[in-house]
CSV table of C-alpha atoms in Angstrom, one decimal:
chain,number,residue,atom,x,y,z
A,1,MET,CA,-9.9,-9.8,-29.0
A,2,SER,CA,-6.9,-12.1,-28.3
A,3,SER,CA,-5.1,-11.8,-25.0
A,4,THR,CA,-1.9,-10.9,-26.9
A,5,ARG,CA,-3.5,-7.8,-28.4
A,6,ALA,CA,-5.1,-7.0,-25.0
A,7,PHE,CA,-1.9,-6.9,-23.1
A,8,ASP,CA,-0.2,-5.2,-25.9
A,9,LYS,CA,-2.5,-2.3,-25.2
A,10,VAL,CA,-1.5,-2.6,-21.5
A,11,PHE,CA,2.2,-2.5,-22.6
A,12,THR,CA,1.6,0.8,-24.3
A,13,LYS,CA,-0.1,2.3,-21.3
A,14,ILE,CA,2.8,1.2,-19.1
A,15,ASP,CA,5.2,3.1,-21.3
A,16,GLU,CA,3.0,6.2,-21.3
A,17,LEU,CA,2.5,6.1,-17.5
A,18,LYS,CA,6.1,5.5,-16.6
A,19,PRO,CA,6.7,9.0,-15.2
A,20,GLU,CA,3.6,8.7,-13.0
A,21,PHE,CA,4.7,5.2,-11.8
A,22,ILE,CA,8.2,6.5,-10.9
A,23,GLY,CA,6.5,9.3,-9.0
A,24,MET,CA,4.4,7.0,-6.9
A,25,LEU,CA,7.5,4.8,-6.3
A,26,SER,CA,9.4,7.9,-5.1
A,27,LYS,CA,6.6,8.6,-2.5
A,28,ALA,CA,6.6,5.1,-1.2
A,29,ILE,CA,10.4,5.0,-0.9
A,30,ALA,CA,10.4,8.2,1.0
A,31,ILE,CA,8.9,6.4,4.0
A,32,PRO,CA,11.9,4.7,5.8
A,33,ALA,CA,10.1,1.5,6.7
A,34,VAL,CA,13.1,-0.3,8.4
A,35,SER,CA,11.5,-3.2,10.3
A,36,SER,CA,14.6,-4.0,12.3
A,37,ASP,CA,14.8,-0.5,13.9
A,38,GLU,CA,12.3,-0.2,16.7
A,39,SER,CA,12.4,3.6,16.6
A,40,LEU,CA,11.2,3.5,13.0
A,41,ARG,CA,8.2,1.2,13.6
A,42,PRO,CA,5.7,4.1,13.2
A,43,ARG,CA,7.1,4.7,9.7
A,44,VAL,CA,6.7,1.1,8.8
A,45,VAL,CA,3.0,1.3,9.8
A,46,GLU,CA,2.7,4.6,7.9
A,47,LYS,CA,3.9,2.8,4.7
A,48,ALA,CA,1.2,0.2,5.2
A,49,HIS,CA,-1.5,2.9,5.3
A,50,PHE,CA,0.1,4.6,2.3
A,51,LEU,CA,-0.3,1.4,0.3
A,52,ALA,CA,-3.9,0.8,1.6
A,53,ASP,CA,-4.8,4.3,0.5
A,54,HIS,CA,-3.4,3.7,-3.0
A,55,LEU,CA,-5.2,0.4,-3.3
A,56,LYS,CA,-8.5,2.2,-2.4
A,57,LYS,CA,-7.9,4.8,-5.2
A,58,LEU,CA,-7.3,1.9,-7.7
A,59,GLY,CA,-10.7,0.4,-6.8
A,60,PHE,CA,-9.5,-2.6,-4.7
A,61,ALA,CA,-12.2,-3.9,-2.3
A,62,ASP,CA,-12.2,-5.5,1.1
A,63,ILE,CA,-9.0,-3.7,2.1
A,64,GLN,CA,-7.9,-4.9,5.5
A,65,LEU,CA,-4.9,-4.0,7.6
A,66,LYS,CA,-4.5,-7.2,9.7
A,67,GLU,CA,-2.9,-6.5,13.0
A,68,LEU,CA,-0.5,-9.2,14.2
A,69,GLY,CA,0.0,-8.3,17.9
A,70,THR,CA,3.1,-7.7,20.0
A,71,GLN,CA,6.5,-8.5,18.6
A,72,PRO,CA,8.2,-11.4,20.5
A,73,PRO,CA,11.6,-11.0,22.2
A,74,PRO,CA,14.3,-10.1,21.8
A,75,VAL,CA,13.0,-6.5,21.7
A,76,SER,CA,13.8,-3.3,23.7
A,77,ASP,CA,10.2,-2.3,23.9
A,78,PRO,CA,8.1,-5.3,25.3
A,79,ASN,CA,5.0,-3.6,23.9
A,80,LEU,CA,6.3,-3.2,20.4
A,81,GLN,CA,3.5,-3.9,17.9
A,82,LEU,CA,4.2,-5.8,14.6
A,83,PRO,CA,3.3,-3.8,11.5
A,84,PRO,CA,0.0,-4.9,9.8
A,85,ILE,CA,-0.5,-7.2,6.8
A,86,VAL,CA,-2.2,-5.3,3.9
A,87,LEU,CA,-4.9,-7.5,2.3
A,88,ALA,CA,-7.0,-6.4,-0.7
A,89,ARG,CA,-9.1,-7.8,-3.6
A,90,TYR,CA,-9.5,-6.7,-7.2
A,91,GLY,CA,-12.3,-8.5,-8.9
A,92,ASN,CA,-14.5,-11.4,-7.7
A,93,ASP,CA,-15.5,-13.1,-10.9
A,94,PRO,CA,-16.1,-16.8,-10.1
A,95,ALA,CA,-15.2,-17.7,-13.7
A,96,LYS,CA,-11.7,-16.3,-13.3
A,97,LYS,CA,-8.7,-17.7,-11.5
A,98,ASN,CA,-7.6,-16.2,-8.2
A,99,VAL,CA,-4.0,-15.0,-8.1
A,100,LEU,CA,-2.4,-13.9,-4.8
A,101,VAL,CA,0.5,-11.5,-5.2
A,102,TYR,CA,2.9,-11.2,-2.3
A,103,GLY,CA,5.3,-8.4,-1.5
A,104,HIS,CA,7.0,-6.7,1.5
A,105,TYR,CA,6.9,-3.0,2.2
A,106,ASP,CA,9.7,-3.0,4.8
A,107,VAL,CA,13.3,-2.5,3.9
A,108,GLN,CA,16.8,-3.0,5.1
A,109,PRO,CA,18.5,-0.2,7.2
A,110,ALA,CA,20.3,2.5,5.2
A,111,LYS,CA,22.2,5.7,6.1
A,112,LEU,CA,24.1,8.2,3.9
A,113,GLU,CA,27.2,7.7,6.0
A,114,ASP,CA,27.2,4.0,5.1
A,115,GLY,CA,28.7,5.1,1.7
A,116,TRP,CA,25.6,5.9,-0.3
A,117,ASP,CA,26.1,8.4,-3.2
A,118,SER,CA,22.7,10.0,-2.3
A,119,GLU,CA,20.2,10.0,0.5
A,120,PRO,CA,18.9,6.4,0.6
A,121,PHE,CA,15.3,7.3,1.1
A,122,GLU,CA,15.2,9.8,-1.7
A,123,LEU,CA,14.6,8.2,-5.1
A,124,VAL,CA,17.3,9.3,-7.6
A,125,VAL,CA,16.3,8.9,-11.3
A,126,ASP,CA,19.7,8.6,-12.9
A,127,GLU,CA,19.1,9.3,-16.6
A,128,LYS,CA,22.7,8.8,-17.6
A,129,LYS,CA,22.9,5.3,-16.1
A,130,GLN,CA,19.2,4.7,-16.6
A,131,VAL,CA,18.7,3.4,-13.1
A,132,LEU,CA,16.4,4.2,-10.1
A,133,ARG,CA,18.6,4.4,-7.0
A,134,ALA,CA,17.2,4.2,-3.4
A,135,ARG,CA,16.7,1.8,-0.6
A,136,GLY,CA,13.7,-0.4,-1.6
A,137,SER,CA,13.9,0.3,-5.3
A,138,SER,CA,14.6,-3.3,-6.1
A,139,ASP,CA,13.9,-5.0,-2.7
A,140,ASP,CA,10.9,-4.9,-2.7
A,141,THR,CA,9.1,-1.5,-3.0
A,142,GLY,CA,9.7,-1.3,-6.7
A,143,PRO,CA,8.3,-4.8,-7.6
A,144,LEU,CA,5.5,-4.4,-5.0
A,145,THR,CA,4.2,-1.1,-6.5
A,146,GLY,CA,4.7,-2.7,-9.9
A,147,TRP,CA,1.6,-4.9,-9.3
A,148,LEU,CA,-0.5,-1.9,-8.5
A,149,HIS,CA,0.8,-0.1,-11.6
A,150,VAL,CA,-0.2,-3.2,-13.7
A,151,VAL,CA,-3.8,-2.8,-12.5
A,152,GLN,CA,-3.7,0.9,-13.3
A,153,ALA,CA,-2.4,0.2,-16.8
A,154,HIS,CA,-5.2,-2.2,-17.4
A,155,GLN,CA,-7.7,0.5,-16.3
A,156,ALA,CA,-6.1,3.1,-18.5
A,157,ALA,CA,-6.0,0.8,-21.5
A,158,GLY,CA,-9.6,-0.2,-21.1
A,159,VAL,CA,-8.6,-3.9,-20.7
A,160,GLU,CA,-10.2,-6.1,-18.2
A,161,LEU,CA,-7.8,-7.8,-15.7
A,162,PRO,CA,-7.9,-11.5,-16.7
A,163,VAL,CA,-7.8,-12.8,-13.1
A,164,ASN,CA,-9.1,-11.9,-9.6
A,165,LEU,CA,-6.1,-10.4,-7.8
A,166,ILE,CA,-5.5,-10.7,-4.1
A,167,THR,CA,-2.7,-8.7,-2.3
A,168,CYS,CA,-0.7,-9.8,0.7
A,169,PHE,CA,1.8,-7.2,1.6
A,170,GLU,CA,3.8,-7.5,4.8
A,171,GLY,CA,6.1,-5.3,6.8
A,172,MET,CA,8.4,-7.7,8.5
A,173,GLU,CA,10.0,-9.7,5.7
A,174,GLU,CA,13.5,-8.2,6.4
A,175,SER,CA,13.1,-9.3,10.1
A,176,GLY,CA,11.9,-12.9,9.6
A,177,SER,CA,8.2,-12.4,8.5
A,178,LEU,CA,7.1,-12.5,12.1
A,179,GLY,CA,3.4,-13.1,12.4
A,180,LEU,CA,2.7,-13.8,8.7
A,181,GLU,CA,2.9,-17.6,8.9
A,182,GLU,CA,0.2,-17.6,11.6
A,183,LEU,CA,-2.0,-15.2,9.6
A,184,ILE,CA,-1.8,-17.4,6.5
A,185,GLY,CA,-2.9,-20.4,8.6
A,186,ALA,CA,-5.8,-18.4,10.1
A,187,GLU,CA,-6.9,-17.0,6.7
A,188,LYS,CA,-6.4,-20.1,4.4
A,189,ASP,CA,-10.1,-20.9,4.5
A,190,LYS,CA,-11.2,-17.3,4.8
A,191,TYR,CA,-9.6,-14.4,3.0
A,192,PHE,CA,-7.3,-16.8,1.0
A,193,LYS,CA,-9.9,-19.4,0.2
A,194,GLY,CA,-10.0,-20.3,-3.4
A,195,VAL,CA,-6.5,-19.0,-4.3
A,196,ASP,CA,-5.3,-20.8,-7.4
A,197,ALA,CA,-1.7,-19.5,-7.5
A,198,VAL,CA,0.7,-17.3,-5.6
A,199,CYS,CA,3.2,-15.0,-7.4
A,200,ILE,CA,6.1,-13.4,-5.6
A,201,SER,CA,8.4,-10.7,-7.2
A,202,ASP,CA,11.0,-10.4,-4.5
A,203,ASN,CA,14.1,-11.9,-6.1
A,204,TYR,CA,16.5,-11.1,-9.0
A,205,TRP,CA,18.0,-12.3,-12.2
A,206,LEU,CA,21.0,-14.4,-11.8
A,207,GLY,CA,23.2,-11.9,-13.7
A,208,THR,CA,22.6,-8.7,-15.7
A,209,ARG,CA,21.7,-9.9,-19.2
A,210,LYS,CA,19.1,-12.6,-19.1
A,211,PRO,CA,15.7,-12.9,-17.4
A,212,VAL,CA,15.1,-15.9,-15.2
A,213,LEU,CA,12.3,-17.8,-13.4
A,214,THR,CA,13.2,-19.0,-10.0
A,215,TYR,CA,12.0,-22.4,-8.6
A,216,GLY,CA,14.1,-22.7,-5.5
A,217,LEU,CA,15.4,-20.7,-2.5
A,218,ARG,CA,17.8,-21.3,0.3
A,219,GLY,CA,16.4,-20.9,3.8
A,220,CYS,CA,17.9,-18.7,6.5
A,221,ASN,CA,18.5,-19.3,10.2
A,222,TYR,CA,19.6,-16.2,12.0
A,223,TYR,CA,21.5,-16.5,15.3
A,224,GLN,CA,23.1,-14.3,18.0
A,225,VAL,CA,25.8,-15.0,20.6
A,226,THR,CA,25.6,-12.8,23.7
A,227,ILE,CA,28.6,-12.5,26.0
A,228,GLU,CA,28.4,-10.3,29.1
A,229,GLY,CA,30.5,-9.8,32.2
A,230,PRO,CA,31.2,-6.4,33.8
A,231,GLY,CA,28.3,-4.4,35.2
A,232,ALA,CA,29.0,-1.5,32.9
A,233,ASP,CA,31.4,-0.4,30.1
A,234,LEU,CA,34.9,0.1,31.5
A,235,HIS,CA,38.0,2.2,30.8
A,236,SER,CA,40.7,0.0,29.3
A,237,GLY,CA,43.4,2.0,31.1
A,238,MET,CA,42.0,1.1,34.4
A,239,PHE,CA,40.7,-2.4,33.7
A,240,GLY,CA,42.5,-3.7,30.6
A,241,GLY,CA,44.4,-6.8,31.4
A,242,ILE,CA,42.8,-7.5,34.8
A,243,ILE,CA,39.2,-8.4,33.8
A,244,ALA,CA,37.8,-10.8,31.2
A,245,GLU,CA,36.7,-8.7,28.3
A,246,PRO,CA,33.4,-9.9,26.6
A,247,MET,CA,34.5,-8.6,23.2
A,248,ILE,CA,37.7,-10.7,23.2
A,249,ASP,CA,35.6,-13.8,24.2
A,250,LEU,CA,33.2,-13.1,21.4
A,251,VAL,CA,35.9,-12.8,18.7
A,252,GLN,CA,37.3,-16.1,19.9
A,253,VAL,CA,33.9,-17.8,19.7
A,254,MET,CA,32.9,-16.3,16.3
A,255,SER,CA,36.3,-17.4,14.8
A,256,THR,CA,35.2,-21.1,15.3
A,257,LEU,CA,32.2,-20.8,13.0
A,258,VAL,CA,33.6,-20.5,9.5
A,259,ASP,CA,37.0,-20.1,7.8
A,260,SER,CA,38.1,-17.5,5.3
A,261,GLN,CA,37.3,-19.8,2.4
A,262,GLY,CA,33.7,-20.1,3.4
A,263,LYS,CA,33.8,-23.6,4.9
A,264,ILE,CA,31.5,-24.0,7.8
A,265,LEU,CA,33.4,-25.3,10.8
A,266,ILE,CA,30.4,-26.5,12.8
A,267,GLU,CA,30.4,-30.2,12.9
A,268,GLY,CA,27.3,-31.9,11.5
A,269,VAL,CA,26.1,-29.2,9.1
A,270,ASP,CA,27.6,-30.6,5.9
A,271,ALA,CA,26.3,-34.1,6.8
A,272,MET,CA,22.7,-32.9,6.5
A,273,VAL,CA,23.0,-31.6,2.9
A,274,ALA,CA,21.2,-33.5,0.2
A,275,LYS,CA,23.4,-35.3,-2.3
A,276,GLU,CA,23.7,-33.9,-5.8
A,277,THR,CA,21.9,-35.9,-8.6
A,278,GLU,CA,23.0,-36.2,-12.2
A,279,LYS,CA,19.8,-34.5,-13.4
A,280,GLU,CA,20.6,-31.5,-11.2
A,281,GLN,CA,24.2,-31.4,-12.5
A,282,GLU,CA,22.9,-31.0,-16.1
A,283,LEU,CA,20.9,-27.9,-15.2
A,284,TYR,CA,24.0,-25.9,-14.5
A,285,LYS,CA,25.6,-26.4,-17.9
A,286,THR,CA,23.3,-24.2,-20.0
A,287,ILE,CA,22.7,-21.3,-17.5
A,288,ASP,CA,24.1,-18.0,-18.6
A,289,PHE,CA,26.5,-16.8,-15.9
A,290,SER,CA,30.2,-16.0,-15.5
A,291,VAL,CA,32.7,-15.1,-12.7
A,292,GLU,CA,32.9,-11.6,-14.4
A,293,GLU,CA,29.3,-11.0,-13.6
A,294,LEU,CA,29.8,-12.1,-10.0
A,295,ASN,CA,32.8,-9.7,-9.7
A,296,ALA,CA,30.7,-6.9,-11.2
A,297,ALA,CA,27.9,-7.5,-8.8
A,298,SER,CA,30.2,-7.5,-5.8
A,299,GLY,CA,32.3,-4.6,-7.0
A,300,SER,CA,35.5,-6.6,-6.5
A,301,GLU,CA,37.6,-9.6,-7.6
A,302,THR,CA,37.2,-11.5,-4.4
A,303,ALA,CA,35.3,-14.6,-5.7
A,304,LEU,CA,36.2,-17.8,-4.0
A,305,TYR,CA,35.5,-19.8,-7.1
A,306,THR,CA,36.2,-19.4,-10.8
A,307,LYS,CA,34.0,-22.0,-12.5
A,308,LYS,CA,30.4,-21.2,-13.2
A,309,GLU,CA,29.1,-24.5,-11.8
A,310,ASP,CA,31.0,-24.0,-8.5
A,311,ILE,CA,29.7,-20.5,-8.1
A,312,LEU,CA,26.1,-21.5,-8.7
A,313,LYS,CA,26.2,-24.6,-6.5
A,314,HIS,CA,27.7,-22.7,-3.6
A,315,ARG,CA,25.0,-20.0,-4.1
A,316,TRP,CA,22.1,-22.4,-4.5
A,317,ARG,CA,22.5,-25.8,-3.1
A,318,TYR,CA,25.2,-25.6,-0.4
A,319,PRO,CA,24.8,-23.9,2.9
A,320,SER,CA,26.8,-20.8,3.8
A,321,LEU,CA,27.6,-19.0,7.1
A,322,SER,CA,27.9,-15.2,7.2
A,323,ILE,CA,29.0,-13.1,10.1
A,324,HIS,CA,27.0,-9.8,10.1
A,325,GLY,CA,28.1,-7.6,13.0
A,326,VAL,CA,28.5,-7.0,16.7
A,327,GLU,CA,25.9,-5.1,18.8
A,328,GLY,CA,27.2,-3.2,21.8
A,329,ALA,CA,30.7,-2.6,20.6
A,330,PHE,CA,32.3,0.7,19.6
A,331,TYR,CA,32.0,1.3,15.9
A,332,SER,CA,32.1,5.0,15.2
A,333,GLN,CA,35.0,7.1,13.9
A,334,GLY,CA,37.7,8.0,16.4
A,335,ALA,CA,39.6,6.1,19.1
A,336,LYS,CA,37.3,5.3,22.1
A,337,THR,CA,39.2,3.1,24.6
A,338,VAL,CA,36.1,1.4,26.0
A,339,ILE,CA,35.7,-2.2,27.2
A,340,PRO,CA,32.1,-3.1,26.3
A,341,ALA,CA,30.3,-4.8,29.2
A,342,LYS,CA,28.0,-6.8,26.8
A,343,VAL,CA,28.4,-7.6,23.2
A,344,ILE,CA,26.1,-9.6,20.8
A,345,GLY,CA,27.5,-11.2,17.7
A,346,LYS,CA,25.2,-11.8,14.8
A,347,PHE,CA,25.5,-14.5,12.1
A,348,SER,CA,23.3,-16.5,9.8
A,349,ILE,CA,23.3,-19.8,8.0
A,350,ARG,CA,21.7,-20.2,4.6
A,351,THR,CA,20.0,-23.6,4.6
A,352,VAL,CA,19.4,-26.0,1.8
A,353,PRO,CA,17.7,-29.5,1.3
A,354,ASP,CA,17.8,-31.5,3.5
A,355,ILE,CA,18.9,-29.4,6.5
A,356,ASP,CA,16.4,-29.6,9.4
A,357,SER,CA,16.1,-26.2,11.1
A,358,GLU,CA,15.5,-27.5,14.7
A,359,LYS,CA,18.5,-29.9,14.4
A,360,LEU,CA,20.7,-27.2,12.9
A,361,THR,CA,19.9,-24.8,15.8
A,362,GLN,CA,20.7,-27.4,18.4
A,363,ILE,CA,24.2,-28.1,16.9
A,364,VAL,CA,24.9,-24.4,16.4
A,365,VAL,CA,24.0,-23.5,20.0
A,366,ASP,CA,25.9,-26.5,21.3
A,367,HIS,CA,29.0,-25.6,19.2
A,368,CYS,CA,29.0,-21.9,20.5
A,369,HIS,CA,28.6,-22.9,24.1
A,370,ALA,CA,31.4,-25.5,23.8
A,371,ALA,CA,33.7,-23.0,22.1
A,372,PHE,CA,33.1,-20.5,24.9
A,373,LYS,CA,33.7,-23.2,27.6
A,374,LYS,CA,37.2,-23.8,26.2
A,375,LEU,CA,38.1,-20.2,26.9
A,376,ASN,CA,37.7,-20.8,30.7
A,377,SER,CA,36.2,-17.3,30.9
A,378,PRO,CA,34.3,-16.0,34.0
A,379,ASN,CA,31.9,-14.2,31.6
A,380,ARG,CA,28.5,-15.5,30.6
A,381,CYS,CA,27.6,-16.7,27.1
A,382,LYS,CA,24.2,-17.4,25.5
A,383,ALA,CA,23.7,-18.5,21.9
A,384,GLU,CA,20.2,-18.5,20.4
A,385,LEU,CA,18.1,-18.5,17.3
A,386,ILE,CA,16.5,-15.2,16.4
A,387,HIS,CA,14.4,-16.4,13.5
A,388,ASP,CA,14.4,-19.1,10.8
A,389,GLY,CA,12.8,-19.7,7.4
A,390,ASN,CA,12.9,-22.9,5.5
A,391,TYR,CA,14.3,-23.6,2.1
A,392,TRP,CA,11.9,-24.1,-0.9
A,393,VAL,CA,12.0,-26.0,-4.2
A,394,SER,CA,9.2,-26.2,-6.7
A,395,ASP,CA,8.3,-27.7,-10.1
A,396,PRO,CA,9.5,-25.3,-12.9
A,397,PHE,CA,7.2,-27.0,-15.5
A,398,ASN,CA,3.7,-26.3,-14.0
A,399,ALA,CA,1.1,-24.0,-15.5
A,400,GLN,CA,2.3,-20.9,-13.6
A,401,PHE,CA,5.9,-21.3,-14.7
A,402,GLN,CA,4.9,-22.0,-18.3
A,403,ALA,CA,2.7,-18.9,-18.4
A,404,ALA,CA,5.6,-16.9,-17.1
A,405,ALA,CA,8.0,-18.4,-19.6
A,406,LYS,CA,5.7,-17.3,-22.5
A,407,ALA,CA,5.4,-13.8,-21.0
A,408,THR,CA,9.2,-13.6,-20.7
A,409,LYS,CA,9.6,-14.5,-24.4
A,410,ASP,CA,7.1,-11.8,-25.3
A,411,VAL,CA,8.7,-9.1,-23.2
A,412,TYR,CA,12.4,-9.9,-23.5
A,413,GLY,CA,12.5,-12.0,-26.7
A,414,VAL,CA,14.4,-14.9,-25.1
A,415,GLU,CA,13.6,-18.0,-23.2
A,416,PRO,CA,14.3,-17.6,-19.4
A,417,ASP,CA,16.9,-19.5,-17.5
A,418,TYR,CA,15.4,-21.7,-14.7
A,419,THR,CA,17.3,-21.0,-11.6
A,420,ARG,CA,17.4,-21.4,-7.8
A,421,GLU,CA,18.5,-18.6,-5.6
A,422,GLY,CA,20.8,-18.1,-2.6
A,423,GLY,CA,18.5,-15.7,-0.9
A,424,SER,CA,15.5,-16.5,1.3
A,425,ILE,CA,11.8,-15.6,1.2
A,426,PRO,CA,10.8,-17.5,4.4
A,427,ILE,CA,7.1,-17.5,3.6
A,428,THR,CA,7.2,-19.1,0.2
A,429,LEU,CA,6.9,-22.7,1.6
A,430,THR,CA,4.1,-21.6,4.0
A,431,PHE,CA,2.0,-20.3,1.1
A,432,GLU,CA,2.6,-23.5,-0.9
A,433,GLU,CA,1.7,-25.8,2.0
A,434,GLN,CA,-1.1,-23.9,3.7
A,435,LEU,CA,-2.9,-22.8,0.5
A,436,LYS,CA,-2.2,-26.1,-1.3
A,437,THR,CA,-1.2,-24.3,-4.4
A,438,SER,CA,1.9,-23.5,-6.5
A,439,VAL,CA,4.2,-20.5,-6.0
A,440,LEU,CA,6.1,-18.7,-8.8
A,441,LEU,CA,9.0,-16.4,-8.2
A,442,LEU,CA,8.9,-13.8,-11.0
A,443,PRO,CA,11.9,-11.4,-10.6
A,444,MET,CA,11.9,-7.8,-11.7
A,445,GLY,CA,15.5,-6.7,-10.8
A,446,ARG,CA,18.9,-7.8,-11.9
A,447,GLY,CA,21.7,-9.6,-10.1
A,448,ASP,CA,23.7,-6.4,-9.5
A,449,ASP,CA,21.0,-4.4,-7.9
A,450,GLY,CA,22.7,-4.5,-4.5
A,451,ALA,CA,19.5,-5.2,-2.6
A,452,HIS,CA,21.0,-5.2,0.9
A,453,SER,CA,23.9,-3.0,0.1
A,454,ILE,CA,24.7,0.7,-0.5
A,455,ASN,CA,23.4,2.4,-3.6
A,456,GLU,CA,20.6,-0.2,-4.2
A,457,LYS,CA,19.2,0.4,-7.7
A,458,LEU,CA,16.7,-0.9,-10.2
A,459,ASP,CA,17.3,-0.4,-13.9
A,460,ILE,CA,14.5,1.7,-15.4
A,461,SER,CA,14.2,-0.9,-18.2
A,462,ASN,CA,13.6,-3.6,-15.6
A,463,PHE,CA,11.0,-1.5,-13.8
A,464,VAL,CA,9.1,-1.0,-17.1
A,465,ASN,CA,9.6,-4.5,-18.5
A,466,GLY,CA,9.0,-6.1,-15.2
A,467,MET,CA,5.5,-4.6,-15.1
A,468,LYS,CA,4.9,-5.8,-18.7
A,469,LEU,CA,6.1,-9.2,-17.6
A,470,MET,CA,3.6,-9.2,-14.7
A,471,ALA,CA,0.8,-8.2,-17.0
A,472,ALA,CA,1.5,-10.8,-19.7
A,473,TYR,CA,2.0,-13.5,-17.0
A,474,LEU,CA,-1.5,-12.8,-15.7
A,475,HIS,CA,-3.0,-13.1,-19.2
A,476,TYR,CA,-1.2,-16.3,-20.1
A,477,TYR,CA,-2.0,-17.9,-16.7
A,478,ALA,CA,-5.7,-17.0,-17.0
A,479,GLU,CA,-5.7,-18.9,-20.4
A,480,SER,CA,-4.0,-22.0,-19.1
A,481,PRO,CA,-6.2,-25.1,-18.7
A,482,GLU,CA,-4.4,-26.1,-15.5
A,483,LYS,CA,-4.1,-24.4,-12.1
């Protein structure tokens, strides 16, 4: 039987089992695995056990929940344990290629009062819009469970999985993948020995119409600036105007980082960026994207650029600085006249070739301290790196990518666009370097899924076709003469 007819049977089973797969996704999403919230750490661990139980039911073997130890500072609880890495195997045929699939089971924070149309941890199946709406639907619980559904669909179809599958599911991706890099290094000649390829489904189409294969990612350095002075929060009626207020100092410092047009104001950052080549310039011309799609994804007409090439370059190959929030300041409804004693400003820089993370951190810290010094404030200031993840660029013409391109043509009827992405998956480069193998980014969701925003969604068609894409990719890659 040809592989095409084999995975056609799998396709049929994916269609038939869609309600069951959505039901399992609903159960997974109901666990609020927010890794950045220390109070929810037990729920993150609960989700790891939920996945391990499901892997066992599917017949995976050698299932291990790898403990990673204590989470390093800054943390409120010095004994806070990192959530485990879920490792498992399906098949051990020495004649087959070994494919490691990576996903993360933790999610971004989400509350109904943030502006969601429904409870964020209750999956809504919107039949009218044909979408699945919930936190984690697209990032990354939907794609992660998709790999498990692919195995189940093969079993239901009576079709042998064409590769040996290894899972590596982590619970700290949204908080810097703490502990995973060390685990990969420790297991490269043990659990991960013999891995031929790594496939990650934790990114998105560029737009909403055309599937893509992603061969590059920006990195992400996350920083915080802490300014503190008074011994406790104070009443502005009693102390306003006579003490140095940390919040005022913080606003002044943060205003020196970036302007309203997105230009990074920290001297030395732009100088590290790799120069654009003519070959790279040609890639942008044929990609299907428009400013209208950008506006639709953002829900506004606030784009800083109007040309496709400018939008894509500033998303992919130029760094950006985003200010995310302030810890310690009053943010609820009402009119509380408090002077915060200590405030912490959060911001990140998306990095690109050839920015060196260590050098970047040094100039960022020096810049913040210099900006604070100019204020002549008696308060105290400390700028520091919270976590970093390097950028990654791969070869879009290797065996993995070509297998995925064939699979895309089978499932969607079109050739994929080859894209880079502005987001970060810090561990991608670690897999590539430690395991000495190639990494493929095979997206399930669309560019308008709102992964870190309110009303995150995954189109039902992308959920179903994404699983078919995963299945076909495994078959085509199994047939390829190269690794």
